PDB file of C-alpha atoms in Angstrom:
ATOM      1  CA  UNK M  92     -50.484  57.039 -29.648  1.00 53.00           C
ATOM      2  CA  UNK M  93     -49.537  56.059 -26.015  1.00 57.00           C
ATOM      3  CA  UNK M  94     -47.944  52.744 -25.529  1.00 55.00           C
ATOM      4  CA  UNK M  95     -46.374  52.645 -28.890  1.00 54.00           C
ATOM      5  CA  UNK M  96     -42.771  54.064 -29.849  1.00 53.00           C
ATOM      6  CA  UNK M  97     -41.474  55.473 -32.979  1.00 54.00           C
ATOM      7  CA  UNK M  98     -38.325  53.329 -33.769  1.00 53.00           C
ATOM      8  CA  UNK M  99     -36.281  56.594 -33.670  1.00 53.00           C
ATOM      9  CA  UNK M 100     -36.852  57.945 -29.897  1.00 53.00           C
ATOM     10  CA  UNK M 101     -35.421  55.369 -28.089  1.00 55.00           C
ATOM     11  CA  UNK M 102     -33.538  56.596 -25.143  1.00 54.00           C
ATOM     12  CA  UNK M 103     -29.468  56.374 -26.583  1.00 52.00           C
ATOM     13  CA  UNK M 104     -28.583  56.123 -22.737  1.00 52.00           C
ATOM     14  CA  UNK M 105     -30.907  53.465 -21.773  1.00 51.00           C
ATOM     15  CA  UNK M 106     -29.491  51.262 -25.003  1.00 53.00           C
ATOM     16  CA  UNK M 107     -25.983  52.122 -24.146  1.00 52.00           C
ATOM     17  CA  UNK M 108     -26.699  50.728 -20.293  1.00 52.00           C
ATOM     18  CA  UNK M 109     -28.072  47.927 -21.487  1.00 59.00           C
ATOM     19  CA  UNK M 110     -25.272  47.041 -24.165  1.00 58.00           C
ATOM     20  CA  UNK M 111     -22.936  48.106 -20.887  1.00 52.00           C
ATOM     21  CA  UNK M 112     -24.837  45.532 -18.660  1.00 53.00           C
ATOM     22  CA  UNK M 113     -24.573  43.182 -21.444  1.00 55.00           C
ATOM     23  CA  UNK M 114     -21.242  42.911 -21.972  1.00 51.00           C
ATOM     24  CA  UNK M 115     -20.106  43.247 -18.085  1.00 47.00           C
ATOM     25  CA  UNK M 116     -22.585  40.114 -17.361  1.00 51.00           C
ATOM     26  CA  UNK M 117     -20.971  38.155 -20.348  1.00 52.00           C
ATOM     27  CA  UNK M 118     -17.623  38.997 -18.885  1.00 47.00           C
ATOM     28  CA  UNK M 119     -18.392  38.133 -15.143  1.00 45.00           C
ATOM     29  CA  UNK M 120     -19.445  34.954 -16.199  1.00 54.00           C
ATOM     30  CA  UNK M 121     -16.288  34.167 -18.139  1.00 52.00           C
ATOM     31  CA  UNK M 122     -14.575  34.763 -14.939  1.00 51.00           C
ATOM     32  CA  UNK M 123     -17.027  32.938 -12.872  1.00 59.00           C
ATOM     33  CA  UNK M 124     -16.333  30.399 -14.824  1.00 63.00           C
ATOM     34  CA  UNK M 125     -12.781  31.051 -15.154  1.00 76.00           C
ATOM     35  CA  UNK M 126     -12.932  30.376 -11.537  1.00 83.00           C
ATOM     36  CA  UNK M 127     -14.464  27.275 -11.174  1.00 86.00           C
ATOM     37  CA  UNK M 128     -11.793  25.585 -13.653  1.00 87.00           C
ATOM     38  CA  UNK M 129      -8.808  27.127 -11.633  1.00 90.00           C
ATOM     39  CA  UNK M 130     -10.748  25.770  -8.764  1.00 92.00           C
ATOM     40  CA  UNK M 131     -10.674  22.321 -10.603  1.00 93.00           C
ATOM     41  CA  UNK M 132      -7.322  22.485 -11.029  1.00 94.00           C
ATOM     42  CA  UNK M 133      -5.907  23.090  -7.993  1.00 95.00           C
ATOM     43  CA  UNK M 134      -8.017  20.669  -6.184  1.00 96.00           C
ATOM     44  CA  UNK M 135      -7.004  18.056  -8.395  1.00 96.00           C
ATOM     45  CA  UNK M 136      -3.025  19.070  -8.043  1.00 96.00           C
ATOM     46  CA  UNK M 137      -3.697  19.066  -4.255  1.00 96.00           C
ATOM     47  CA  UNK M 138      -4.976  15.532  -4.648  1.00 95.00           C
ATOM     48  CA  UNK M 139      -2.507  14.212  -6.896  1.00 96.00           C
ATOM     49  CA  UNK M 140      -0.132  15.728  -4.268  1.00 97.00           C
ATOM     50  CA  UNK M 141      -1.799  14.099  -1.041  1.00 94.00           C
ATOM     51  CA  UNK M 142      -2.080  10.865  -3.257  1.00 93.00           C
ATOM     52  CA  UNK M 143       2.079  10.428  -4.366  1.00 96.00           C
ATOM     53  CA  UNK M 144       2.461  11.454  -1.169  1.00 95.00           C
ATOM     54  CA  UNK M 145       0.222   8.661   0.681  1.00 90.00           C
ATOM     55  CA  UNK M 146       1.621   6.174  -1.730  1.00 92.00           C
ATOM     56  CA  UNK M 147       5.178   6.757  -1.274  1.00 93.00           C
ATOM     57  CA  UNK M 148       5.016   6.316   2.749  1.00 90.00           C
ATOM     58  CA  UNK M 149       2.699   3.403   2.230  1.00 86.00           C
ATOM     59  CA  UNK M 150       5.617   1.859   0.004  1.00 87.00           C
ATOM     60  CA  UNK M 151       8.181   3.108   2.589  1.00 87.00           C
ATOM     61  CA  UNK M 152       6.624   1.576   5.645  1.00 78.00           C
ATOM     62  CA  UNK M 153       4.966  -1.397   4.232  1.00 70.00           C
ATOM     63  CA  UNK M 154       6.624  -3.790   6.494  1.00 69.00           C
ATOM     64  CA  UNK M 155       6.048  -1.885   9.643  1.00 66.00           C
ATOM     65  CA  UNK M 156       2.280  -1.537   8.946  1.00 59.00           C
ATOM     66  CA  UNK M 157       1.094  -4.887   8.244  1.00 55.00           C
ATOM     67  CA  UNK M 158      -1.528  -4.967  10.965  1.00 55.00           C
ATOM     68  CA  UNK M 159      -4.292  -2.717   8.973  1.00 53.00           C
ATOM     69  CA  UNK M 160      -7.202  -4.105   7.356  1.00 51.00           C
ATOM     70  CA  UNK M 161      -6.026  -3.256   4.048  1.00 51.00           C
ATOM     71  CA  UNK M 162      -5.675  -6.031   0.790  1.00 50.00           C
ATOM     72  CA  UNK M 163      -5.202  -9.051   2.945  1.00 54.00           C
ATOM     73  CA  UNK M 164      -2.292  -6.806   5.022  1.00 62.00           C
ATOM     74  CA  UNK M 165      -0.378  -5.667   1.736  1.00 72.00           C
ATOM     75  CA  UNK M 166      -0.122  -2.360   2.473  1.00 78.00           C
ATOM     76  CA  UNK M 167       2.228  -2.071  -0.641  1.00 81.00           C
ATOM     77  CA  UNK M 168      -0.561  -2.753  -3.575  1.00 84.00           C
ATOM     78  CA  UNK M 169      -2.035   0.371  -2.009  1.00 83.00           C
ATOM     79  CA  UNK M 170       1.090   2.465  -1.862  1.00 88.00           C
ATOM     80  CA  UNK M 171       1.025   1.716  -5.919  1.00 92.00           C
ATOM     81  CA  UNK M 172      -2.507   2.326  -6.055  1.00 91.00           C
ATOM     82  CA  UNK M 173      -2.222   5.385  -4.333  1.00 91.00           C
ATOM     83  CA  UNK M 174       1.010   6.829  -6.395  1.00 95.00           C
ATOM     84  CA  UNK M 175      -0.192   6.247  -9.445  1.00 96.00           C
ATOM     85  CA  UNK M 176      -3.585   7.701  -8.781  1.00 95.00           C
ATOM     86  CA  UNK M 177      -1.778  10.709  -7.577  1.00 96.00           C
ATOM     87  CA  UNK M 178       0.344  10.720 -10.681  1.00 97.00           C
ATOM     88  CA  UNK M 179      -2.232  11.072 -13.021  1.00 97.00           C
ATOM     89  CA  UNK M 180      -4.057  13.581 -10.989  1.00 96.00           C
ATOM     90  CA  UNK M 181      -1.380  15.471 -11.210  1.00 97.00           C
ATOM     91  CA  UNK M 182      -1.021  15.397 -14.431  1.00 96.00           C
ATOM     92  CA  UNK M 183      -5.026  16.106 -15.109  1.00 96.00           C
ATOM     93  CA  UNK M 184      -4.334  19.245 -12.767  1.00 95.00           C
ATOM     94  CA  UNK M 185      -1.707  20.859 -14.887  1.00 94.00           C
ATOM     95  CA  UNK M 186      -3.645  19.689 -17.897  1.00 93.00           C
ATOM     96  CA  UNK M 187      -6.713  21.721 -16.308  1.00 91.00           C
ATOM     97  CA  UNK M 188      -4.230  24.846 -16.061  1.00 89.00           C
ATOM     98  CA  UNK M 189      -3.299  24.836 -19.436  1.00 88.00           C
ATOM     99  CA  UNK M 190      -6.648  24.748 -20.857  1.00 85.00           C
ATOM    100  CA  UNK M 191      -6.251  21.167 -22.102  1.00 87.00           C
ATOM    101  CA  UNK M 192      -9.448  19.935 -23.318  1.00 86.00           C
ATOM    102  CA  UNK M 193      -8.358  15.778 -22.731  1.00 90.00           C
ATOM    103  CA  UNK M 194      -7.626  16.731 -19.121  1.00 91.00           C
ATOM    104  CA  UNK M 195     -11.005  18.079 -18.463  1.00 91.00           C
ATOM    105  CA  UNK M 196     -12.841  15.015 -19.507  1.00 92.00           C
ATOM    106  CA  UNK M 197      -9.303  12.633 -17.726  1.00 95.00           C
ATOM    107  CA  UNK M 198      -9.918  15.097 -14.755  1.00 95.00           C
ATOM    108  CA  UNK M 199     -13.928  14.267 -14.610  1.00 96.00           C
ATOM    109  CA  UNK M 200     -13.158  11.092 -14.423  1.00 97.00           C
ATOM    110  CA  UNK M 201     -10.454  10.666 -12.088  1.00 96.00           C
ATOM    111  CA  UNK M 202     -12.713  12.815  -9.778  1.00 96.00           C
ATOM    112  CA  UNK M 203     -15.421  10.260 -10.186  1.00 97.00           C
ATOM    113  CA  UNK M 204     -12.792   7.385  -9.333  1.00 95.00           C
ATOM    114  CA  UNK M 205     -12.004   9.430  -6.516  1.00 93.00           C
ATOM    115  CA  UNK M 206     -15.084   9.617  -5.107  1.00 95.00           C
ATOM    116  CA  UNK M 207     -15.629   5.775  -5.065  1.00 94.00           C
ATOM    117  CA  UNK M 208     -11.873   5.554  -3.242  1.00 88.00           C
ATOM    118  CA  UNK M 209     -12.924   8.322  -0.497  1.00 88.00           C
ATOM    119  CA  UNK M 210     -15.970   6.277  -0.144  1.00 90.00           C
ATOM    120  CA  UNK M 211     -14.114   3.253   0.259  1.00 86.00           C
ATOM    121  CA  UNK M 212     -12.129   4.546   3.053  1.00 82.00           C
ATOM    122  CA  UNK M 213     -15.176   6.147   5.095  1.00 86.00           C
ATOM    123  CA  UNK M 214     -15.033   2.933   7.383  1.00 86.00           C
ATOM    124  CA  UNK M 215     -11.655   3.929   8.599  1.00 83.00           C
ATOM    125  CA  UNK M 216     -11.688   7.406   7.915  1.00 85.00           C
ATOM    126  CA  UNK M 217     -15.353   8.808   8.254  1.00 89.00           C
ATOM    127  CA  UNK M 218     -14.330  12.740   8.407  1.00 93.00           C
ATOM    128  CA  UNK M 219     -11.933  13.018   5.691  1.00 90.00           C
ATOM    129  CA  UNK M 220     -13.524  10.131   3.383  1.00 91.00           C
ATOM    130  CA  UNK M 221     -16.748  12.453   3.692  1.00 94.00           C
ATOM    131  CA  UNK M 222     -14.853  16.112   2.797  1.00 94.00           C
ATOM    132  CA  UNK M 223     -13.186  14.224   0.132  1.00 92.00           C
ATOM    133  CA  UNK M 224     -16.078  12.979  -1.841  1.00 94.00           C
ATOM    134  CA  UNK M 225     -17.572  16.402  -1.164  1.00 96.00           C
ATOM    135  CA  UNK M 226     -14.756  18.254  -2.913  1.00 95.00           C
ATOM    136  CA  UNK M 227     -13.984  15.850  -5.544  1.00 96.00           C
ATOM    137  CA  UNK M 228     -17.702  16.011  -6.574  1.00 96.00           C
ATOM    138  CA  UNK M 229     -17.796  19.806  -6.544  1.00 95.00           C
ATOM    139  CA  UNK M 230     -14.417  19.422  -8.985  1.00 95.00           C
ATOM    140  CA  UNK M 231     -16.878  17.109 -11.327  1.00 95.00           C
ATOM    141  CA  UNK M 232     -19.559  20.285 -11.081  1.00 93.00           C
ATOM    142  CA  UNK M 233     -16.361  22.615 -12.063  1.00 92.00           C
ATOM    143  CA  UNK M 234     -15.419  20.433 -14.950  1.00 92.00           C
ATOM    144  CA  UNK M 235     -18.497  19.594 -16.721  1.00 91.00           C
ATOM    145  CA  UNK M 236     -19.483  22.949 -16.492  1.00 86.00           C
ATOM    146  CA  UNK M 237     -16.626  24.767 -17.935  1.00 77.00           C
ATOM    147  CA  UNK M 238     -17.393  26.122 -21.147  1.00 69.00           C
ATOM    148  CA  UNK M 239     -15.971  25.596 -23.930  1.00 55.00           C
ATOM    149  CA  UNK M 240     -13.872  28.640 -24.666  1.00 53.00           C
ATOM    150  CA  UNK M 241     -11.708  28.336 -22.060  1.00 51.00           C
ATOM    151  CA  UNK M 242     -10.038  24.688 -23.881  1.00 52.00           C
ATOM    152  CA  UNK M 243      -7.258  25.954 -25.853  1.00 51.00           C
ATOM    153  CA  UNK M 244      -5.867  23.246 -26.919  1.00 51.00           C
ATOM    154  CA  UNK M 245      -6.910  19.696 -27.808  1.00 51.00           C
TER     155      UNK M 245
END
């Protein structure tokens, strides 16, 4: 009868492609995602970075600098702001490396918070408050879309 197959002639090659493709799909997407979490990572260690970084000159050069519009001139509550920000996104960004499960959900979150502070500076900083959010919300895509499997640990 045309149309219908005997469950014995299937073509061995055609299965064996498709058990191929299969797998090779499965994998790339492992990577893909693989990716996107190393991506995470490093964007959050680069921001943790920039952030100690910001908030040890601010605490440096408080006294010098007292003529921006920041916290009624007190540059200093945002140098501490700004380390300790950068201190945990540090952390969340060799948390991210390691597979740690508590740093992907400390990482979403810290991305979120960093979004509202980027957004916060766009008055002073339009360019680089922009990019910032941008990135930081493309590290909350990376995050909440890693799967499972790649947490090791708790």
């Amino acid at each position: 009868m045309p149309g219908r197959r005997r469950s014995g002639s299937a073509n061995p090659f055609q299965t064996r492609r498709t058990k191929v493709s299969a797998m090779l799909d499965k994998s790339l997407s492992h990577w893909d995602q693989a990716g996107w979490a190393t991506y995470a990572a490093i964007m959050l260690f680069g921001g943790g970075l920039v952030g100690v970084v910001n908030g040890v000159w601010a605490l440096r050069y408080h006294d010098r600098l007292a003529d921006l519009v920041l916290a009624e001139k007190n540059i200093a509550v945002w140098g501490w702001i700004s380390l300790i920000g950068g201190i945990l996104l540090l952390a969340a960004g060799i948390g991210v490396f390691r597979g740690k499960r508590w740093a992907r959900w400390t990482g979403i979150a810290l991305a979120v918070l960093t979004i509202v502070w980027n957004v916060g500076w766009a008055e002073i900083q339009p360019a680089q408050s922009i990019i910032g959010a941008f990135l930081f919300a493309s590290v909350v895509y990376a995050l909440a879309t890693t799967p499972v499997n790649l947490d090791t640990g708790p």
